[in-house]
Structure formats: C-alpha cells, structure tokens
JSON list of C-alpha atoms and ligand atoms in Angstrom, two decimals:
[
{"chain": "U", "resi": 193, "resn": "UNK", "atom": "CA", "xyz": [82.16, 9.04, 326.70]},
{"chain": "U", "resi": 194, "resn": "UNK", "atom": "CA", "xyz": [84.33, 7.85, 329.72]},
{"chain": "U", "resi": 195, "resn": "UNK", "atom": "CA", "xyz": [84.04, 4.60, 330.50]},
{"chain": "U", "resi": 196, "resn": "UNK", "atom": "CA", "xyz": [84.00, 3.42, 333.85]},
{"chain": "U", "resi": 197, "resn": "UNK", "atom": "CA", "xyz": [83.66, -0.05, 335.84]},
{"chain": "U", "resi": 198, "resn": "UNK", "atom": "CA", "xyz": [81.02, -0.48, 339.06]},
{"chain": "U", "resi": 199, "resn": "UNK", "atom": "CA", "xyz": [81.97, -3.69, 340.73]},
{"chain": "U", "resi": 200, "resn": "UNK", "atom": "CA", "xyz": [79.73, -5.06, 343.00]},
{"chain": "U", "resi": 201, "resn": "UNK", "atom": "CA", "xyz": [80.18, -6.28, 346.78]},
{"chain": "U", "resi": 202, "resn": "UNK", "atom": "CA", "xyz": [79.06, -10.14, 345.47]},
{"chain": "U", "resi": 203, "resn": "UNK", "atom": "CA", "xyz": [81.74, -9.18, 342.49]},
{"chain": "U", "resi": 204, "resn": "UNK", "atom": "CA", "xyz": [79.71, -8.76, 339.66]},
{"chain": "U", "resi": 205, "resn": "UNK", "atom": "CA", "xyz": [80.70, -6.15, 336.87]},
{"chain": "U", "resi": 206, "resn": "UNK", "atom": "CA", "xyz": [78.80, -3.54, 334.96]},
{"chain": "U", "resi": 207, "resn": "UNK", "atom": "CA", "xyz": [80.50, -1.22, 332.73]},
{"chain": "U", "resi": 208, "resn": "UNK", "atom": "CA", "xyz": [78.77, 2.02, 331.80]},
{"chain": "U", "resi": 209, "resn": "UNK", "atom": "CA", "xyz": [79.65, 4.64, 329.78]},
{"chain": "U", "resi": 210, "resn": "UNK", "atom": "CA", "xyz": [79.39, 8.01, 331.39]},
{"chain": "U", "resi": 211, "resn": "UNK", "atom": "CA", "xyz": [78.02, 11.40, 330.39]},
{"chain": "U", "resi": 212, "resn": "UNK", "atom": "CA", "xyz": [80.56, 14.08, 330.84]},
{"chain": "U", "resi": 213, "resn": "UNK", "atom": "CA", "xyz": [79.24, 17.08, 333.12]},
{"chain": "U", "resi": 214, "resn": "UNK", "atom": "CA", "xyz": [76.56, 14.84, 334.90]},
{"chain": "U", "resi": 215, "resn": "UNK", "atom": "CA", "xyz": [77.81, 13.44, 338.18]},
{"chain": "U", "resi": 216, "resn": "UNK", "atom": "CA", "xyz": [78.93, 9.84, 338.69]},
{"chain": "U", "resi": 217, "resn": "UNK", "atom": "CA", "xyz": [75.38, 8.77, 340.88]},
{"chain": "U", "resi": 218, "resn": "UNK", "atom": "CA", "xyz": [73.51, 10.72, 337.88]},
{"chain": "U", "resi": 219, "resn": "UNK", "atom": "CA", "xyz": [75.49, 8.39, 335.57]},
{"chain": "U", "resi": 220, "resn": "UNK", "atom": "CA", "xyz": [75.13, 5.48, 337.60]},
{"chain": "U", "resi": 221, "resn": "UNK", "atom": "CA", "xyz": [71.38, 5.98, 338.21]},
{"chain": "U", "resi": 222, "resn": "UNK", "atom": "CA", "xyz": [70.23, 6.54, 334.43]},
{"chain": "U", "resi": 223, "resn": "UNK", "atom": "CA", "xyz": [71.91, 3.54, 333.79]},
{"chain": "U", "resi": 224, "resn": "UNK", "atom": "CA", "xyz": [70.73, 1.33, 336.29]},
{"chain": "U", "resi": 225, "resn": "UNK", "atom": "CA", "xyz": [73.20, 0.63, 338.72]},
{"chain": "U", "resi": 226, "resn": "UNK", "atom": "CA", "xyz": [71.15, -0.82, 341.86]},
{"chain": "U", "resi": 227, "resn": "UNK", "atom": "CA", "xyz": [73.89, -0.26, 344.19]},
{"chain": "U", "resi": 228, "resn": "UNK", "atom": "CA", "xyz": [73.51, 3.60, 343.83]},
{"chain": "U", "resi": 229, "resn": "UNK", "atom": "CA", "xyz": [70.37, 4.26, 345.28]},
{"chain": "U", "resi": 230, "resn": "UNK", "atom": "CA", "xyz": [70.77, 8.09, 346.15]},
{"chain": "U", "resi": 231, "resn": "UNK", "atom": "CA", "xyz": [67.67, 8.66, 348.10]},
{"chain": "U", "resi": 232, "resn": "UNK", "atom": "CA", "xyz": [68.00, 12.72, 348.54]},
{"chain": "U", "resi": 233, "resn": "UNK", "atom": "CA", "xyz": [68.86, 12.76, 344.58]},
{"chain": "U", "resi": 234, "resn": "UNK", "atom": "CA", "xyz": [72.58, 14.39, 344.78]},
{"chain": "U", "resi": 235, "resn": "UNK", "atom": "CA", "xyz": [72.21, 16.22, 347.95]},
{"chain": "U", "resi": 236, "resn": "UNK", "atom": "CA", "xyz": [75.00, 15.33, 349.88]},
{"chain": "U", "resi": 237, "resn": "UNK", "atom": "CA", "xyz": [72.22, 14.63, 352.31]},
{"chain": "U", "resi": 238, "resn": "UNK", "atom": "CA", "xyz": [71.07, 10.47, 352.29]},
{"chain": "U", "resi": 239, "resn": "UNK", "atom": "CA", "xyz": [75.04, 9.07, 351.50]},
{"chain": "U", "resi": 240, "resn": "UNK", "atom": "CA", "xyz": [73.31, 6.08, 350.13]},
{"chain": "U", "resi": 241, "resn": "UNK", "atom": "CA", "xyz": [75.45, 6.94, 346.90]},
{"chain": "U", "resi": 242, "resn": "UNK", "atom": "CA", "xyz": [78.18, 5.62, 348.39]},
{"chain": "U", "resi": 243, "resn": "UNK", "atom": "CA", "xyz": [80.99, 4.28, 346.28]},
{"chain": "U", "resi": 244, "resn": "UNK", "atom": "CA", "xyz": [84.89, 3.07, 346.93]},
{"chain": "U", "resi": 245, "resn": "UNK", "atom": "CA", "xyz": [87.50, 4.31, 344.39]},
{"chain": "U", "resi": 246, "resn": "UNK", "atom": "CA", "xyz": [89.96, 2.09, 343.48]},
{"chain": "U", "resi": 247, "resn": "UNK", "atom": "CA", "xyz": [93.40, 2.84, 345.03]},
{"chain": "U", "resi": 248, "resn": "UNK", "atom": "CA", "xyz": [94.73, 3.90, 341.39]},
{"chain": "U", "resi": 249, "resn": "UNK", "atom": "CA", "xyz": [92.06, 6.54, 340.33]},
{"chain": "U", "resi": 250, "resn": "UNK", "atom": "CA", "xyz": [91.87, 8.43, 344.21]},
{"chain": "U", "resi": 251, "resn": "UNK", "atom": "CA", "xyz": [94.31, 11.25, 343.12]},
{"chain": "U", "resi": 252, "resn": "UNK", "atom": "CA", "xyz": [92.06, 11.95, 339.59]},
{"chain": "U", "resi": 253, "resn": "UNK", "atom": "CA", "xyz": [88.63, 12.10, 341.47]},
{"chain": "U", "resi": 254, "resn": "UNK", "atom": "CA", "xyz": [90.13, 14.04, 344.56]},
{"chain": "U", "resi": 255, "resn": "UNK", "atom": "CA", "xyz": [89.47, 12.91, 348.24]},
{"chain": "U", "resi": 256, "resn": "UNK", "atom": "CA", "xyz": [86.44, 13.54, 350.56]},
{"chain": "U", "resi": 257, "resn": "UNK", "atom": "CA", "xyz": [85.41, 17.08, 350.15]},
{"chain": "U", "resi": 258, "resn": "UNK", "atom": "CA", "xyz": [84.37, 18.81, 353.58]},
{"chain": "U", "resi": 259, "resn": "UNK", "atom": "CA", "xyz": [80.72, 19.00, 352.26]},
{"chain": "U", "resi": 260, "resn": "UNK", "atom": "CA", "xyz": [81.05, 14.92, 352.02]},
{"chain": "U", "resi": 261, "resn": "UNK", "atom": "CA", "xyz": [82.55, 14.43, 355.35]},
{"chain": "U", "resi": 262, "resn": "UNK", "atom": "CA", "xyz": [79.97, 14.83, 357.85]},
{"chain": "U", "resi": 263, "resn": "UNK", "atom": "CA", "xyz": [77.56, 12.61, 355.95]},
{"chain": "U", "resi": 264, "resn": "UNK", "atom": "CA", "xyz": [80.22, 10.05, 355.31]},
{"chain": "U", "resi": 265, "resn": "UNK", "atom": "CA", "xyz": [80.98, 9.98, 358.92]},
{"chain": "U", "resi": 266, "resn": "UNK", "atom": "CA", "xyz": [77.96, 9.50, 360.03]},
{"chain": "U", "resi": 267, "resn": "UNK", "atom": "CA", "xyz": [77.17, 6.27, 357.74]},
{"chain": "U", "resi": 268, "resn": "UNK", "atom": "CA", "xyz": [80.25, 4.87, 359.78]},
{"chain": "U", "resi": 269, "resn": "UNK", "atom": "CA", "xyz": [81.59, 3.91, 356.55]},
{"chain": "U", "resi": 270, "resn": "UNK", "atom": "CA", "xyz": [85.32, 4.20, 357.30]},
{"chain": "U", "resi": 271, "resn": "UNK", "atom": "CA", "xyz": [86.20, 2.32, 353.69]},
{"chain": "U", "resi": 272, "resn": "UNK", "atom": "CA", "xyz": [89.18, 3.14, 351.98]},
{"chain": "U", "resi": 273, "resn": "UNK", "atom": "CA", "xyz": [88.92, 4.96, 348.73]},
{"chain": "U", "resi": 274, "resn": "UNK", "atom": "CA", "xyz": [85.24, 6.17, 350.48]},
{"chain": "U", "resi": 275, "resn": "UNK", "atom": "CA", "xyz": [83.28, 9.00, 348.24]},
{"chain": "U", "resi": 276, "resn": "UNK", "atom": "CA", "xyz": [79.60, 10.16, 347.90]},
{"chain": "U", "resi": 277, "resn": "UNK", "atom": "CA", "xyz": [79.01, 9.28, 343.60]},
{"chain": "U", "resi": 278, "resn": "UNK", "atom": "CA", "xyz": [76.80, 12.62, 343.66]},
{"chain": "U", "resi": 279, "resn": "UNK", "atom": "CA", "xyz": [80.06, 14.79, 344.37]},
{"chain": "U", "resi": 280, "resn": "UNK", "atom": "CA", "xyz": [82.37, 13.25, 341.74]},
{"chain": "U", "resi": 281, "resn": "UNK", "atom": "CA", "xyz": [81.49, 14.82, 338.63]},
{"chain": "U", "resi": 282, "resn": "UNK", "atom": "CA", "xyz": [82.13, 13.13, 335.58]},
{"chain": "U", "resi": 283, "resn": "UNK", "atom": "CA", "xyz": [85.00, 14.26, 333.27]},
{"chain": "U", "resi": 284, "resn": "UNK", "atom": "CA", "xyz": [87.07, 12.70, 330.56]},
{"chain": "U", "resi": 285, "resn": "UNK", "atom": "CA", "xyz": [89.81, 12.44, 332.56]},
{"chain": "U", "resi": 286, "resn": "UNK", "atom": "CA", "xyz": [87.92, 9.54, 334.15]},
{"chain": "U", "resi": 287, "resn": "UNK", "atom": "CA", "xyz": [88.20, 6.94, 331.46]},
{"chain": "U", "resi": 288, "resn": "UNK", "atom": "CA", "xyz": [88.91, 3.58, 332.69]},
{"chain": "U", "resi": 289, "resn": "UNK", "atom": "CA", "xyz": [87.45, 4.67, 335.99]},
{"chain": "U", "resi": 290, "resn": "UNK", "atom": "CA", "xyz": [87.10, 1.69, 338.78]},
{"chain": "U", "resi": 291, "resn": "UNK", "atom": "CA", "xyz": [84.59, 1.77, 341.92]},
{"chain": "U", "resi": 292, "resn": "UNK", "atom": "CA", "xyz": [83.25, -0.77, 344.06]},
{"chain": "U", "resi": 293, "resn": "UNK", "atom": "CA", "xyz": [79.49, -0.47, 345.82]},
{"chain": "U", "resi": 294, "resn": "UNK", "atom": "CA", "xyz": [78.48, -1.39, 349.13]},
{"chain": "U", "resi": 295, "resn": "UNK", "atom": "CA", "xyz": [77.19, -4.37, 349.99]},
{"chain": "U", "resi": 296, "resn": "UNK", "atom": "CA", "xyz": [73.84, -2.08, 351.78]},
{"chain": "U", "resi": 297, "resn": "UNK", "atom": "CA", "xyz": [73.42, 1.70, 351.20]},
{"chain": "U", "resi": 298, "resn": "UNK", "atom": "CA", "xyz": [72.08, 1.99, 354.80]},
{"chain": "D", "resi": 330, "resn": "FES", "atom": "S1", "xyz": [72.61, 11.10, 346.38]},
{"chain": "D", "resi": 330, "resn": "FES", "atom": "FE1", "xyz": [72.28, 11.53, 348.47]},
{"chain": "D", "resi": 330, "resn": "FES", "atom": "S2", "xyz": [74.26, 11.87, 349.22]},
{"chain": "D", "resi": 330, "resn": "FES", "atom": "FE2", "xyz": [74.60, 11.42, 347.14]}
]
C-alpha cells in the first residue's frame, strides 16, 4: 500500500496508507483526513478536495487535467503544485507521496 504524507496548513502531519485503484480524496476521506472534504463526492464539481503536490512528486501525479481546470479556476486557488485529490488516482508509483491541504476548502 503506498504511503503518502497530508500536511496540514497549521503543519500538522498524518500519514495514511493508500488503496491502490481508489482515488487520492477516496483515500483521504476513508481515512479521515478533515482537510478533504469533497462535497460533490469525486465529481470534479465542489473542488473542495483541493490538495498541493509537493514540487518533487508533480511530474508522477501529472498536472491539472482540462476536466480540473475550470473548477480550479474558479476557487481562485492559483497555488503551486494545485490538483483536485478526486482526479489523482492512486497507484504504487506514489509511495512516499507529499501534499499539503488548504487552510479552508471554500
Ligand atoms: S470531490 Fe468534488 S471536486 Fe473533488
């Protein structure tokens, strides 16, 4: 099971350890994560699964897809590393993974 790090805006660390073909907000969900609060359930439609990918991992979880774009613009969340958790699916490749939540999901 890939391991991967959720670190908070006030800092704080959880580690989870992820379910391979579930997406990362599934992942993050069933384990309690509080900063993932995916309202439309993996949509692409609330972005209030917002995570930022740390600068090392962007090239293994790919960039903004076009179907994340729109939403992600209109959250004004201009972020580096910026992705919606419900469109990065979870494979063993991402082992180590590191994102940081928002401070609000609004
Ligand atoms: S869960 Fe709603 S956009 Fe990801």
């Amino acid at each position: 099971m890939p391991r991967i790090q959720f670190i908070a805006a006030d800092g704080s660390e959880e580690f989870i350890d992820a379910v391979v073909g579930l997406s990362l907000m599934e992942n993050a969900v069933s384990n309690g994560i509080e900063a993932i609060r995916a309202v439309c359930g993996g949509n692409a439609y609330c972005g209030t699964c917002r995570v930022y990918v740390d600068p090392a991992w962007r090239a293994v979880t790919g960039e903004v897809t076009e179907m994340e774009l729109p939403l992600i613009e209109a959250t004004d969340d201009t972020t580096p590393g910026v992705r919606l958790a419900c469109q990065i699916p979870v494979t063993p490749a991402l082992d180590g993974l590191i994102v940081r939540t928002p401070l609000s999901q609004e």
